[in-house]
Coordinates of C-alpha atoms in Angstrom, one line a residue:
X1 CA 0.0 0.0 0.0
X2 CA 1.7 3.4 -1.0
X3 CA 1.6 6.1 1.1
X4 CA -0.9 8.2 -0.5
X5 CA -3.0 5.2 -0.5
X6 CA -2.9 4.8 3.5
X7 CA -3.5 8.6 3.6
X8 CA -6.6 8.1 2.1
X9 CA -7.6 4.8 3.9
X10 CA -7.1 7.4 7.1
X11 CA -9.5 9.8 5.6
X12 CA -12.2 7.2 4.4
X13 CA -11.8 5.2 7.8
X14 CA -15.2 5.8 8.8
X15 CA -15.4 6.5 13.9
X16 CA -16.6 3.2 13.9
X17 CA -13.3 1.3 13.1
X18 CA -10.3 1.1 15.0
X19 CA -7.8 3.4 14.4
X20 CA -5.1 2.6 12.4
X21 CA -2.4 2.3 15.7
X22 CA -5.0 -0.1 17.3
X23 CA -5.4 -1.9 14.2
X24 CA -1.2 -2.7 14.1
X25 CA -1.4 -3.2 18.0
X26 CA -3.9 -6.1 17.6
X27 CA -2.2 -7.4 14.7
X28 CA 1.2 -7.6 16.2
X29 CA -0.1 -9.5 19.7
X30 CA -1.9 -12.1 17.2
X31 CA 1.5 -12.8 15.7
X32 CA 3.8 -12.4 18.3
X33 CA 1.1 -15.0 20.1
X34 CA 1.6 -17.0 17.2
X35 CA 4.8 -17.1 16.0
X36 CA 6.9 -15.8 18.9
X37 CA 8.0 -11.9 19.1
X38 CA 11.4 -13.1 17.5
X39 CA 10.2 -14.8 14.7
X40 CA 7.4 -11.6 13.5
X41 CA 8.6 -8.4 11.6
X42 CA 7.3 -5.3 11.4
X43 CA 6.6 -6.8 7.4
X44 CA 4.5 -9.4 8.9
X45 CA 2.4 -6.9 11.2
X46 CA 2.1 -4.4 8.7
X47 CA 1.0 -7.0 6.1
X48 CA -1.6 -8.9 8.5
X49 CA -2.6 -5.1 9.5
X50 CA -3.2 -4.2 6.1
X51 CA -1.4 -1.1 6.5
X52 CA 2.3 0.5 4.4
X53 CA 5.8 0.4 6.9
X54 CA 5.9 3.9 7.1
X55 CA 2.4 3.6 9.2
X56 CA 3.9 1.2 11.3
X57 CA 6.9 3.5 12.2
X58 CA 4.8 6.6 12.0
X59 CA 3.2 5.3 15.4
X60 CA 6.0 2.7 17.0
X61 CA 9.8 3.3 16.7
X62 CA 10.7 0.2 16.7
X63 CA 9.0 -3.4 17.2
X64 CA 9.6 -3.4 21.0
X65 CA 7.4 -0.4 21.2
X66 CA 4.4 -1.8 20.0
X67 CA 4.0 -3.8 23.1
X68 CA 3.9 -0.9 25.6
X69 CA 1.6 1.5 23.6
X70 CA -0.2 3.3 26.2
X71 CA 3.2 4.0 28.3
X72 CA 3.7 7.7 26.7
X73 CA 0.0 8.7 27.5
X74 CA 0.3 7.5 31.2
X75 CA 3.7 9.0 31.7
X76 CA 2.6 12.5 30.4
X77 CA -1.3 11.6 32.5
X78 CA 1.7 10.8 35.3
X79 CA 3.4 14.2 35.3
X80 CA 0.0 16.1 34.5
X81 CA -1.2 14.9 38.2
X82 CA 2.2 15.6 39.8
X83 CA 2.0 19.2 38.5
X84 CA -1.4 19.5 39.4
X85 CA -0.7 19.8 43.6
X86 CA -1.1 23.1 45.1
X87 CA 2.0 22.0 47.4
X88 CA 0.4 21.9 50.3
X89 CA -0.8 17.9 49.9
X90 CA 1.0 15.2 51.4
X91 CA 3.7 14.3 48.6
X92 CA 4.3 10.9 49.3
X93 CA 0.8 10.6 49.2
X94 CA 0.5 12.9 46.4
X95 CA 3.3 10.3 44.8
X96 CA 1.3 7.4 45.2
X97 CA -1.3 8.8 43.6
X98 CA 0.3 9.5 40.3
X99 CA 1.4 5.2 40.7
X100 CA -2.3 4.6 40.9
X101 CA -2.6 6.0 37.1
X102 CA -0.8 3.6 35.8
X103 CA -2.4 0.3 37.5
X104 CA -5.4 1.8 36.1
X105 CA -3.7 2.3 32.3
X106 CA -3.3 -1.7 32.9
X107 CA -6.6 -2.6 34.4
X108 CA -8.4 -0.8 31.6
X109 CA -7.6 -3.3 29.2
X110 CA -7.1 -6.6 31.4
X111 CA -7.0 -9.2 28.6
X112 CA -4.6 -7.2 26.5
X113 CA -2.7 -6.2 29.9
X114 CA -2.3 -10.3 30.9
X115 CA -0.9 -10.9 27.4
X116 CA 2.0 -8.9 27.5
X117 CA 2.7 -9.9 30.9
X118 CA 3.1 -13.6 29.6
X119 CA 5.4 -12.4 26.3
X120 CA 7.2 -10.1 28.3
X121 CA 8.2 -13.5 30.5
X122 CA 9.3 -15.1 27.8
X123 CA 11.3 -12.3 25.6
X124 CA 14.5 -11.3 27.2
X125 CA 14.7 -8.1 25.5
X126 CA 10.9 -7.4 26.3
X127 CA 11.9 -7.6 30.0
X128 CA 14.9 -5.3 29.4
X129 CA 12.4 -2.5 27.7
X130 CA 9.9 -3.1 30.4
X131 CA 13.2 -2.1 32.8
X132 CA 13.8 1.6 30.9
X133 CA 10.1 1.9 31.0
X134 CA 9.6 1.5 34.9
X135 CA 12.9 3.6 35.4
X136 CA 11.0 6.3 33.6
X137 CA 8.3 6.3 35.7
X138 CA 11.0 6.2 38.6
X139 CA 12.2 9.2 37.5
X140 CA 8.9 11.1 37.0
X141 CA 7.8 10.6 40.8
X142 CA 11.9 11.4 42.0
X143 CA 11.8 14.6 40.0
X144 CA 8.8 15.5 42.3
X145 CA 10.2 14.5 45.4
X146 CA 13.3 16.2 44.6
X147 CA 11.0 19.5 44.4
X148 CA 9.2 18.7 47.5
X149 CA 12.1 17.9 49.8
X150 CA 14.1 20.4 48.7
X151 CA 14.6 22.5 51.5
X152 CA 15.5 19.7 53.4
X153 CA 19.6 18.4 53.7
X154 CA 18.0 14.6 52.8
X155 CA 16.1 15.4 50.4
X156 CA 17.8 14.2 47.4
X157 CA 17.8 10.6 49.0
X158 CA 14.6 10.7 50.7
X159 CA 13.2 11.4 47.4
X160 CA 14.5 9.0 45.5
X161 CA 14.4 6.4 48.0
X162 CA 10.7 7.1 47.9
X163 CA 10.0 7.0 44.6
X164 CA 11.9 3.6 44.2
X165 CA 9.5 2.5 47.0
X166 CA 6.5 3.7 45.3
X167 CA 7.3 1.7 41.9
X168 CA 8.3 -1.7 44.2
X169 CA 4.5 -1.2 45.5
X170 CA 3.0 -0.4 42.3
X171 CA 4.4 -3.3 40.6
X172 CA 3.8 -5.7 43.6
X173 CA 0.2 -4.9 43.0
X174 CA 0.6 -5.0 39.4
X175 CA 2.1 -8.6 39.0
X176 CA -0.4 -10.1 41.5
X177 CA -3.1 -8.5 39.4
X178 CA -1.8 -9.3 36.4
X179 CA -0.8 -13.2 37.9
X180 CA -4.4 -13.2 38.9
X181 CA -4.9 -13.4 34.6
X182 CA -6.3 -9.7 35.8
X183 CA -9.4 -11.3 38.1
X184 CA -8.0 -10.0 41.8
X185 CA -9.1 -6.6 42.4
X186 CA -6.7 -4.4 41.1
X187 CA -8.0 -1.4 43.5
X188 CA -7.6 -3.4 47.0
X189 CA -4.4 -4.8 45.7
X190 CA -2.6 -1.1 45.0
X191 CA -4.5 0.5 47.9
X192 CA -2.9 -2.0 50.2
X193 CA 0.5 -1.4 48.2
X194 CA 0.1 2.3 48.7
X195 CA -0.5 1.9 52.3
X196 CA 2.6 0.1 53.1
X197 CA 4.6 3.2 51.6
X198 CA 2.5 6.1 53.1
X199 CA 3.1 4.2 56.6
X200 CA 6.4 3.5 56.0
X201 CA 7.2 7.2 54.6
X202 CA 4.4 9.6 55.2
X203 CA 5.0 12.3 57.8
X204 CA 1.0 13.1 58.3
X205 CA -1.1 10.5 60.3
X206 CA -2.2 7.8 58.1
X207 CA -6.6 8.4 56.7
X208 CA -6.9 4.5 57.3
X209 CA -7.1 4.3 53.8
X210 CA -5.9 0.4 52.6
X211 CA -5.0 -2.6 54.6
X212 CA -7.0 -2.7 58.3
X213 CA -9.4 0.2 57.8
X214 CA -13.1 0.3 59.4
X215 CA -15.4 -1.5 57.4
X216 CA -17.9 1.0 58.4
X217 CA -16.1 3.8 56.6
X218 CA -18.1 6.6 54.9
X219 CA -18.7 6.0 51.3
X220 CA -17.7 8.9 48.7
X221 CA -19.4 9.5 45.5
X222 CA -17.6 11.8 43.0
X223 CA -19.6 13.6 39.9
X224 CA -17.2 14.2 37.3
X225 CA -17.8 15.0 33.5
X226 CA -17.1 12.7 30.9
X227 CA -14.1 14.4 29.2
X228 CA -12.4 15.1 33.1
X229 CA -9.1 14.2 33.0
X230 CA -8.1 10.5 35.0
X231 CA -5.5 12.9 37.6
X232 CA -8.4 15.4 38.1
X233 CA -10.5 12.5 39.1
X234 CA -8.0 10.7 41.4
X235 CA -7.4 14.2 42.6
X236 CA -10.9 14.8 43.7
X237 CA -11.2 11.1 45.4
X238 CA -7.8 12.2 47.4
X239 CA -9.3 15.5 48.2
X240 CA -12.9 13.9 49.5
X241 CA -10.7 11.6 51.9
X242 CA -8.6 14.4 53.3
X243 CA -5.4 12.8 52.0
X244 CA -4.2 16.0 50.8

């Protein structure tokens, strides 16, 4: 398919098909599933996608990429959230937050989330990308820290000994989720995670939020439009609960 040909397949393609990026995720997770990641090219996925190369690398640098598609959205949704505080909220809590995003990023798309948890145990160098991509989000929430405890002589180590706590949690929660083939619920298994790290690191009185709290707790119900931002939600829930 020649380029101006895919141009116009993108301006024919009609809101009730997927998108052209979808389209080459799903094709590449039917091969890989098939054939093994090492033995499909980006020919093969391109071909079985119906698609030109140059669409393929218009969306995904290289083939490694296409397994983590959503991770540029959820850093940016990441760093969106950790901007967002007024500095005034708790930041480890404030950090733990931001982690939450990303279980949810997984949990929105469980089967395709359980997937590339079983390639990535099988692909060496899927497990080496999945490394730089959790070091990224390591960074994101030590940045903050770094900001937050900067008047303070430990603050360079308190922050990034924080944020490396934060990610161990997250991705405690995450592989028993995602070991659960994404049935366990993700929300009691990262709020108990979280916990652990605001006990451990917090400064303010724990909310009893996570493991151990009253069964009798109040219930909050938040109204949020449609088109709100995840952050701004999470933000609001944190907010209601006096976390911040």
């Amino acid at each position: 398919m020649s380029e101006k040909e895919e141009q116009d397949q993108a301006m024919n393609e009609g809101p009730s098909k997927p998108a052209m990026r979808e389209a080459l995720v799903a094709a590449a997770f039917e091969l890989f599933l098939e054939r093994g990641f090492e033995q499909t090219t980006v020919d093969d996925i391109v071909s079985l996608a119906g698609v030109g190369r140059r669409s393929f690398f218009r969306y995904f640098p290289a083939k490694e990429d296409v397994v983590f598609p959503d991770h540029e959205r959820s850093l940016a949704e990441m760093t969106e959230f950790l901007d967002s505080g007024t500095g005034e909220e708790d930041p480890v809590r404030h950090a733990c937050g931001a982690a939450r995003l990303v279980l949810r990023m997984y949990a929105e798309q469980p089967s395709f989330s359980v997937q590339r948890y079983r390639l990535t145990r099988k692909v060496p160098g899927l497990r080496a990308y999945e490394l730089s991509v959790v070091w990224r989000y390591e960074h994101t929430l030590a940045a903050y820290l770094r900001g937050r405890y900067a008047d303070r002589p430990d603050g360079p180590l308190r922050a990034d000994v924080i944020a490396a706590a934060v990610v161990a949690a997250h991705n405690h929660a995450l592989r028993t989720w995602l070991r659960s083939g994404g049935e366990s619920d993700w929300v009691a298994e990262v709020d108990a995670a979280m916990a652990f790290v605001t006990d451990a690191w917090s400064e303010r009185p724990s909310s009893g939020s996570g493991a151990g709290e009253d069964p009798e707790d109040d219930v909050v119900v938040l109204v949020a439009s449609r088109k709100a931002p995840l952050w701004r939600m999470v933000q609001g829930i944190e907010s209601a609960l006096g976390n911040n």
